[in-house]
PDB file of C-alpha atoms in Angstrom:
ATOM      1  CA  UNK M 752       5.397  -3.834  28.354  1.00 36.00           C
ATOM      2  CA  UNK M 753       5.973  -4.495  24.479  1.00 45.00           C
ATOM      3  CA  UNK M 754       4.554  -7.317  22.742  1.00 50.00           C
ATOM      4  CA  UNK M 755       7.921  -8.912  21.532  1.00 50.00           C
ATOM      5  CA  UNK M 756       8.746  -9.518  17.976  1.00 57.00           C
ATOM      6  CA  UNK M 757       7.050 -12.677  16.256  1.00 66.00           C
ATOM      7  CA  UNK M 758      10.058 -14.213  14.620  1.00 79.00           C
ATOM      8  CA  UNK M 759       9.515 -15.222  10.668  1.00 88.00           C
ATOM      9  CA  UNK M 760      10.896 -14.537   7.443  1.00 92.00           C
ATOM     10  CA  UNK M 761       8.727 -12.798   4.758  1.00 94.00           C
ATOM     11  CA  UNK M 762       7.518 -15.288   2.124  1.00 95.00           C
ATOM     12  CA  UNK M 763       6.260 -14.151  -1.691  1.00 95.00           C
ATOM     13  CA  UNK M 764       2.532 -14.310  -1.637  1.00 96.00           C
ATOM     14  CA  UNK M 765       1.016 -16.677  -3.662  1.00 95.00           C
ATOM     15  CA  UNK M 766      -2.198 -16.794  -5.502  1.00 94.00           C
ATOM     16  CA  UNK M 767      -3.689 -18.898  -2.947  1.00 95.00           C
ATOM     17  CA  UNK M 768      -3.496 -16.565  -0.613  1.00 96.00           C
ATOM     18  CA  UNK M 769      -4.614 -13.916  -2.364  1.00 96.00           C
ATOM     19  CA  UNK M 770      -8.136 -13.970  -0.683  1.00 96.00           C
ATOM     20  CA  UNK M 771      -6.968 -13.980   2.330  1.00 96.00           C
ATOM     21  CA  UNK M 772      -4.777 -11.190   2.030  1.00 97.00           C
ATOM     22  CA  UNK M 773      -7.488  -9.012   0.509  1.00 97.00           C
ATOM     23  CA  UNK M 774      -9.589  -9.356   3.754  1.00 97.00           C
ATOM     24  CA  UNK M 775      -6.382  -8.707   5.951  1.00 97.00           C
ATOM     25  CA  UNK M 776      -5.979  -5.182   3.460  1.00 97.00           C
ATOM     26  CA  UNK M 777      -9.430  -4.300   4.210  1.00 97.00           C
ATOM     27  CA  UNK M 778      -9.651  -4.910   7.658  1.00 97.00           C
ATOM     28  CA  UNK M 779      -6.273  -2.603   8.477  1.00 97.00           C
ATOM     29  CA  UNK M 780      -7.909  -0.059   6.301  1.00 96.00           C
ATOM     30  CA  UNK M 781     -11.008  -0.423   7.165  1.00 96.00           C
ATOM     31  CA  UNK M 782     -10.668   3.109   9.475  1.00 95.00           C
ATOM     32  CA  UNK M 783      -8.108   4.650   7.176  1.00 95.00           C
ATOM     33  CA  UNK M 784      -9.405   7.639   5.610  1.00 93.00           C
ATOM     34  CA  UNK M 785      -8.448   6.601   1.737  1.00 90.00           C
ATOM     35  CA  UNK M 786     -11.155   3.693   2.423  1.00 94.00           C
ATOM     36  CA  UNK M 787     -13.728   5.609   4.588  1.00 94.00           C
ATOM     37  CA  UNK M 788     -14.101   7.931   1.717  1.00 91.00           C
ATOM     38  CA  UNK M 789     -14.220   5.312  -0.997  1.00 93.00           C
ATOM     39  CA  UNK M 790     -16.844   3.493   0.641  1.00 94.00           C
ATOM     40  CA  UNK M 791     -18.340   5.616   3.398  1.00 94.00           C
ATOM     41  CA  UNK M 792     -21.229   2.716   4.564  1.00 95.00           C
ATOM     42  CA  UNK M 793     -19.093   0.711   6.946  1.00 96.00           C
ATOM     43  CA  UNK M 794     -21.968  -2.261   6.294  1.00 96.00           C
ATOM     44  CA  UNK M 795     -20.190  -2.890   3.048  1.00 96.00           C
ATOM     45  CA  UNK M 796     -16.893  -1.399   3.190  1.00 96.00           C
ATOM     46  CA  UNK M 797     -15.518  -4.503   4.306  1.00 96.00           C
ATOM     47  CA  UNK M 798     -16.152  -6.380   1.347  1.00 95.00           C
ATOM     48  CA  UNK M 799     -15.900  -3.912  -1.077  1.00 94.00           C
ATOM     49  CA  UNK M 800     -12.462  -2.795   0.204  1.00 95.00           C
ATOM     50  CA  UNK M 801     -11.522  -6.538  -0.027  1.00 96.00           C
ATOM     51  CA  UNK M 802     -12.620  -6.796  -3.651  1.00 94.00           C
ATOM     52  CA  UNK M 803     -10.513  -4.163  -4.483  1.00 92.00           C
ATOM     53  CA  UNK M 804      -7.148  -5.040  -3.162  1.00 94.00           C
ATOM     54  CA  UNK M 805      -7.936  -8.783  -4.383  1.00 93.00           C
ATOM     55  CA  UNK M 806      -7.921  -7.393  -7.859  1.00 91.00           C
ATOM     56  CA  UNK M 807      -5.155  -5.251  -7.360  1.00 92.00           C
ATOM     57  CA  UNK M 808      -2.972  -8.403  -6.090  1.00 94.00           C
ATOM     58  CA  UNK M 809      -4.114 -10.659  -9.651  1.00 90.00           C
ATOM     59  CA  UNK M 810      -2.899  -7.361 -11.527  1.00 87.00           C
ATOM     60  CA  UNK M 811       0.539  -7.179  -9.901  1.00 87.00           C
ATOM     61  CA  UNK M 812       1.243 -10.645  -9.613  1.00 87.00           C
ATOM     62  CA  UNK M 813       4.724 -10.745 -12.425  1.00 84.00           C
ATOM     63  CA  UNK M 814       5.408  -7.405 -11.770  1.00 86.00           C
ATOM     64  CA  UNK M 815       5.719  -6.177  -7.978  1.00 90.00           C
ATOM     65  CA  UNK M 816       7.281  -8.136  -5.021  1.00 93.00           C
ATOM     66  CA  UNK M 817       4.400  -8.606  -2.765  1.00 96.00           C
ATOM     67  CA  UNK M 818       5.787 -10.292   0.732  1.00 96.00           C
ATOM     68  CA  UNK M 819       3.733 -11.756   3.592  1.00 95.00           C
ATOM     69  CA  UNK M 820       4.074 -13.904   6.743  1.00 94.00           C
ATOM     70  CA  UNK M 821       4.411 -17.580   5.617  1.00 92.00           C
ATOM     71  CA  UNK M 822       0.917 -19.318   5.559  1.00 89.00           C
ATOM     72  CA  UNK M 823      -1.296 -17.072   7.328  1.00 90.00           C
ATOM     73  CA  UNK M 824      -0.885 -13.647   5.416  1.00 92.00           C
ATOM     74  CA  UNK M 825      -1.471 -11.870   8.346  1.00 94.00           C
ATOM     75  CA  UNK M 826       0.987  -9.213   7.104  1.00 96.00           C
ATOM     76  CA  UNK M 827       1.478  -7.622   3.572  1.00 97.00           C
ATOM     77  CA  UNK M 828       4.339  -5.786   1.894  1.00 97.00           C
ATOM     78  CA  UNK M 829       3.656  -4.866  -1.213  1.00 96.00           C
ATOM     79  CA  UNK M 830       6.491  -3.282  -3.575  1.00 96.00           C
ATOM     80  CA  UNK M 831       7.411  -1.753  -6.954  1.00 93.00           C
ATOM     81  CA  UNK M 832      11.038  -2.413  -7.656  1.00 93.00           C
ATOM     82  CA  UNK M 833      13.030   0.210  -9.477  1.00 93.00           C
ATOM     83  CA  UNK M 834      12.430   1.029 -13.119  1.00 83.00           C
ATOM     84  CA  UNK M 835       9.766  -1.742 -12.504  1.00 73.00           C
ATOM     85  CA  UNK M 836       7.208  -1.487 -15.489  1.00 64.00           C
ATOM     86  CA  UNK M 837       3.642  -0.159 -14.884  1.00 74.00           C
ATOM     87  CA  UNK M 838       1.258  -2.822 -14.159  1.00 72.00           C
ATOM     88  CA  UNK M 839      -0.079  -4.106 -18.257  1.00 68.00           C
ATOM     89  CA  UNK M 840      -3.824  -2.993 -19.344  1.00 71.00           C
ATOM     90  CA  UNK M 841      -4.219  -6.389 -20.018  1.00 72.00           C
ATOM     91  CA  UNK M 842      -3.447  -7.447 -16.472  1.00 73.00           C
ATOM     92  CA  UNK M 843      -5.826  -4.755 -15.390  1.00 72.00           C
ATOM     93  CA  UNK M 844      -8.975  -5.834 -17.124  1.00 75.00           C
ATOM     94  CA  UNK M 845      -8.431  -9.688 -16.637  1.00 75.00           C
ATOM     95  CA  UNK M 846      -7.894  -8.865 -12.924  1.00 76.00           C
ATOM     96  CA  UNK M 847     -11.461  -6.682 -13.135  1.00 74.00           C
ATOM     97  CA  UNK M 848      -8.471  -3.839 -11.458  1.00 75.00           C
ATOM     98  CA  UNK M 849     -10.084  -1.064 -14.211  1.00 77.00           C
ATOM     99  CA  UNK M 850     -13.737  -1.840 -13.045  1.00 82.00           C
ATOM    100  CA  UNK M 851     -13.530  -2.781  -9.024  1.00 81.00           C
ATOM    101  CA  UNK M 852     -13.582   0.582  -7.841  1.00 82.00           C
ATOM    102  CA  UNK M 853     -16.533   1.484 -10.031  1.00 86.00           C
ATOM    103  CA  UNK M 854     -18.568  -0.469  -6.773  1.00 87.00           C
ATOM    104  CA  UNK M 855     -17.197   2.254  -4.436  1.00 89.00           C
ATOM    105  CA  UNK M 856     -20.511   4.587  -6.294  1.00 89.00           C
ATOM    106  CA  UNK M 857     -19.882   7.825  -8.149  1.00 90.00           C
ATOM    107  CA  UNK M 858     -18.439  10.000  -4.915  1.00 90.00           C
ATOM    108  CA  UNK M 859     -15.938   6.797  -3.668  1.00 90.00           C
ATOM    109  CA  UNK M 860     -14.702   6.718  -7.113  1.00 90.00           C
ATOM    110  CA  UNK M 861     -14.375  10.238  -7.787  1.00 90.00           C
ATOM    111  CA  UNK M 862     -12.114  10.114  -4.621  1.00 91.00           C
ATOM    112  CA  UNK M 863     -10.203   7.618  -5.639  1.00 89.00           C
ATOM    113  CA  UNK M 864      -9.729   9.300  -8.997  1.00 90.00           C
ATOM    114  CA  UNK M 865      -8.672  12.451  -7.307  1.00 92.00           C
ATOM    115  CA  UNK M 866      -6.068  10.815  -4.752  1.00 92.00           C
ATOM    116  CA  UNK M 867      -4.477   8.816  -7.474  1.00 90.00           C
ATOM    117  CA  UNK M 868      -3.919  11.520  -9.382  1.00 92.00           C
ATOM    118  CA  UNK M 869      -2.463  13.415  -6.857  1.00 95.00           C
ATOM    119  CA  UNK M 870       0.039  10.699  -5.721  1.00 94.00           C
ATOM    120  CA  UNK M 871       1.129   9.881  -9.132  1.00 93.00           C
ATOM    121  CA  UNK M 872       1.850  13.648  -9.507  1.00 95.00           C
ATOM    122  CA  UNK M 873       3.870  14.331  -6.329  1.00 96.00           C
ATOM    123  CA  UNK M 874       5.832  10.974  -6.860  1.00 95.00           C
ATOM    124  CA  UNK M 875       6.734  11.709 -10.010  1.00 94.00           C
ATOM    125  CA  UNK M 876       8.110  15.490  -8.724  1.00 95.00           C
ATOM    126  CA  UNK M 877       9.925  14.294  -6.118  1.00 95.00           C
ATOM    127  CA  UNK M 878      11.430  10.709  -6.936  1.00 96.00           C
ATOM    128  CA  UNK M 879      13.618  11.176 -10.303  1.00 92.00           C
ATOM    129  CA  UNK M 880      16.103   8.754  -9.215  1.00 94.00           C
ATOM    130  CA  UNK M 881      15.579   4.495  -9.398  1.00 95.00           C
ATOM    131  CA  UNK M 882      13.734   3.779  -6.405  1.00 96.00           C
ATOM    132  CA  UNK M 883      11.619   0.808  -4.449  1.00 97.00           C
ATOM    133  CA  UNK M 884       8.047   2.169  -3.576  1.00 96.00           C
ATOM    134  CA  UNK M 885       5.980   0.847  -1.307  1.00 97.00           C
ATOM    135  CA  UNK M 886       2.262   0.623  -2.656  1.00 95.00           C
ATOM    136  CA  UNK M 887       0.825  -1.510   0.652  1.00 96.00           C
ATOM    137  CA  UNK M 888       2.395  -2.251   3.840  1.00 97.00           C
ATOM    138  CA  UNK M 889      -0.122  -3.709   6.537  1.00 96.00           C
ATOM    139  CA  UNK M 890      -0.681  -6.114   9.520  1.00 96.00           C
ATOM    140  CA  UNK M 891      -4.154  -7.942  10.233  1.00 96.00           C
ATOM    141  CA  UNK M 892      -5.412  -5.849  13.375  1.00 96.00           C
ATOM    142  CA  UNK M 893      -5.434  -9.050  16.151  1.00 94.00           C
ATOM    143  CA  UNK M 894      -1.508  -9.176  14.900  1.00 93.00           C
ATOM    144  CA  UNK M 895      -0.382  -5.533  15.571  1.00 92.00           C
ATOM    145  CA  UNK M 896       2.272  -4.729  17.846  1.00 90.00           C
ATOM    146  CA  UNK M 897       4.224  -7.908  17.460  1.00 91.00           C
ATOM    147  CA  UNK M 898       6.597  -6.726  14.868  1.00 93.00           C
ATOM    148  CA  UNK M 899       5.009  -7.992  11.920  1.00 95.00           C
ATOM    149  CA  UNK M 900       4.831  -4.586   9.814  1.00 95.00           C
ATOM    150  CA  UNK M 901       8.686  -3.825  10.880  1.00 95.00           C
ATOM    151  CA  UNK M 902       9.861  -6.893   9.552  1.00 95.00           C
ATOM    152  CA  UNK M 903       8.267  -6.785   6.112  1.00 95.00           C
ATOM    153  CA  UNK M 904       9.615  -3.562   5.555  1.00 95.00           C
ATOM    154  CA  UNK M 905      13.224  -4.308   6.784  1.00 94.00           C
ATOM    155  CA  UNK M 906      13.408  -6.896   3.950  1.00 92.00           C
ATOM    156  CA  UNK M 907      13.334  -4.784   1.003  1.00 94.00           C
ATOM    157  CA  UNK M 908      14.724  -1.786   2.776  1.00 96.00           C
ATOM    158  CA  UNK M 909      17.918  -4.101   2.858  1.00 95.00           C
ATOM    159  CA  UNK M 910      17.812  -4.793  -0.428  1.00 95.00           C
ATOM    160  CA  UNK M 911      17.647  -1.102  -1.070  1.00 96.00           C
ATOM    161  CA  UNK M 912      20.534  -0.345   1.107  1.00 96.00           C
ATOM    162  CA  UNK M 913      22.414  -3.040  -0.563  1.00 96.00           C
ATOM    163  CA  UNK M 914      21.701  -1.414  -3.662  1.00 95.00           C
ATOM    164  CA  UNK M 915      22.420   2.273  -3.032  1.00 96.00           C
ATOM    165  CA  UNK M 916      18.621   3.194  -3.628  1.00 96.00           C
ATOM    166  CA  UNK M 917      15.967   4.887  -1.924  1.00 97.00           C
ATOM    167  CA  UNK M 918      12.356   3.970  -0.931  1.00 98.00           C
ATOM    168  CA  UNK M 919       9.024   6.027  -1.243  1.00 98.00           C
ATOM    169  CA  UNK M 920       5.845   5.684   0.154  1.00 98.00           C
ATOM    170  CA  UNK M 921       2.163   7.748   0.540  1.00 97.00           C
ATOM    171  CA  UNK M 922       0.541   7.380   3.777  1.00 97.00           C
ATOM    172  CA  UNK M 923      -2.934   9.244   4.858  1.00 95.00           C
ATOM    173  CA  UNK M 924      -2.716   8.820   8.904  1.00 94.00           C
ATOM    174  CA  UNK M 925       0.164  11.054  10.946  1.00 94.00           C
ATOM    175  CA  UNK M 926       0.309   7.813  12.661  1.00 93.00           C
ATOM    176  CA  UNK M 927       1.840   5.954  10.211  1.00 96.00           C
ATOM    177  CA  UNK M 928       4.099   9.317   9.740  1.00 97.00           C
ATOM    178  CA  UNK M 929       5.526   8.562  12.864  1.00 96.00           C
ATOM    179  CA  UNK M 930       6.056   4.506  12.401  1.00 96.00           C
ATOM    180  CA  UNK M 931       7.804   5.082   9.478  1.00 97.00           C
ATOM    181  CA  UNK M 932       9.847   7.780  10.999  1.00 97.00           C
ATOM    182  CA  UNK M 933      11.604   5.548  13.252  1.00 96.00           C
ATOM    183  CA  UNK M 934      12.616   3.557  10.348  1.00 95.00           C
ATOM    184  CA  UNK M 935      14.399   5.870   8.634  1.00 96.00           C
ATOM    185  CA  UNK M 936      12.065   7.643   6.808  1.00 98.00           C
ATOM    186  CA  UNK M 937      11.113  11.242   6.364  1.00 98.00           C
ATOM    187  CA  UNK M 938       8.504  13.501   5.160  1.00 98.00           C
ATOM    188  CA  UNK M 939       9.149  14.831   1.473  1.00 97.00           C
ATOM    189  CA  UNK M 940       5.636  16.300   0.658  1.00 97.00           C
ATOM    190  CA  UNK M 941       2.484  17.228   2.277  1.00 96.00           C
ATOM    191  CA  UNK M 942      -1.120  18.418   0.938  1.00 95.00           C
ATOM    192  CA  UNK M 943      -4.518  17.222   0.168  1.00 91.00           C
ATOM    193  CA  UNK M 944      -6.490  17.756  -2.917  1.00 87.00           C
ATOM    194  CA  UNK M 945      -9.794  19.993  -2.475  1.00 84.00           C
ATOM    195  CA  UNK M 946     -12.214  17.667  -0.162  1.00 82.00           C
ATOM    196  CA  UNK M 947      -9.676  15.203   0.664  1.00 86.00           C
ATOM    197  CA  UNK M 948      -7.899  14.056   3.441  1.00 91.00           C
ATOM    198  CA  UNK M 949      -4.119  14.923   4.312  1.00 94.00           C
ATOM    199  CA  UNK M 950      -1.237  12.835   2.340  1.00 96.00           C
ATOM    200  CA  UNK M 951       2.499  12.853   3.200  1.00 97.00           C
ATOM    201  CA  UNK M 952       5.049  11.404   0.923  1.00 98.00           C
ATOM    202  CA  UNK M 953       8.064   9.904   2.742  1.00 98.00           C
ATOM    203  CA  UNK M 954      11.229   9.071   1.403  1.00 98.00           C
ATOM    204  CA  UNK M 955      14.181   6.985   3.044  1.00 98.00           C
ATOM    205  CA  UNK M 956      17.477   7.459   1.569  1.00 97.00           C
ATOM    206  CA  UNK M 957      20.385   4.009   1.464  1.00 95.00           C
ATOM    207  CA  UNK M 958      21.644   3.258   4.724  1.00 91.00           C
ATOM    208  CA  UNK M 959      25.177   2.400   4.347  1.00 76.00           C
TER     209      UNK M 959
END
């Protein structure tokens, strides 16, 4: 039997949560193969993986719409609107978002090098239109099943529909193809760079 729904309405995070989101990033990802090859020694991946998305959430704060569950950010949506501007250099070295993968040793960051690349270059291809793109989407694993995910998405894919606009995302785990699937979303590109894992692009067009 199905865990049923928990019922809230996402919330903007806020800077006081930002720690606490960071460990919530890092322990969904903690098996995902982006993070496994950034930091291969689980004994510090945790922390490591942490430190990373904590930057990344100083760098975006002003300039993506980053949701979570009110008070416990136990879930995270993170999104770029459309036309959005890229996240500032300044923002990026105050936030320490140039330097934290640096920690992840020469092979993590020549990974993470490689697979940024690579999805900047296929989303550029294949989105030419205004769109919302989903950088992080991701439920603290005691809280899957219950909804959380579903609901976080649902609140900017609404806006999109409202809009007339599609949403784009990258996802490394066939897995999360299939989630997403059932939401209305479907596969637009799929590949690997040379000693990486597998990557699909998805794309879900405005409901009406």
């Amino acid at each position: 039997m199905s865990t049923p729904p928990v019922p809230f309405t996402p919330v903007p995070l806020t800077p006081d949560l930002f720690d606490k989101a960071a460990t919530v990033c890092a322990r969904a990802f903690f098996d995902d193969p982006m993070c496994v090859l950034w930091v291969p020694n689980e004994e510090v991946r945790l922390r490591k993986v942490a430190a990373f998305y904590r930057a990344v959430f100083r760098c975006a704060q002003g300039y993506s719409q980053t949701y979570s569950v009110p008070g416990t950010a136990s879930g995270i949506a993170m999104w770029s609107p459309p036309g959005g501007p890229d996240w500032p250099l300044l923002n990026k070295l105050r936030s320490g978002m140039m330097f934290v993968p640096l920690m992840f040793g020469w092979r993590g960051y020549r990974h993470y090098r490689a697979l940024i690349g690579l999805c900047e270059r296929v989303h550029e291809q294949t989105m030419k239109e205004p769109h919302w793109y989903l950088d992080t989407l991701c439920t603290d694993p005691p809280m899957q099943g219950q909804g959380i995910a579903t609901t976080l998405l649902q609140m900017v894919c609404q806006k999109a529909d409202d809009a007339g606009q599609p949403c784009y995302l990258e996802t490394l785990t066939e897995r999360n193809v299939g989630f997403y699937a059932k939401r209305g979303f479907h596969v637009v590109w799929e590949g690997a760079y040379s000693g990486g894992p597998k990557l699909w692009t998805m794309r879900r067009d405005a409901q009406k």
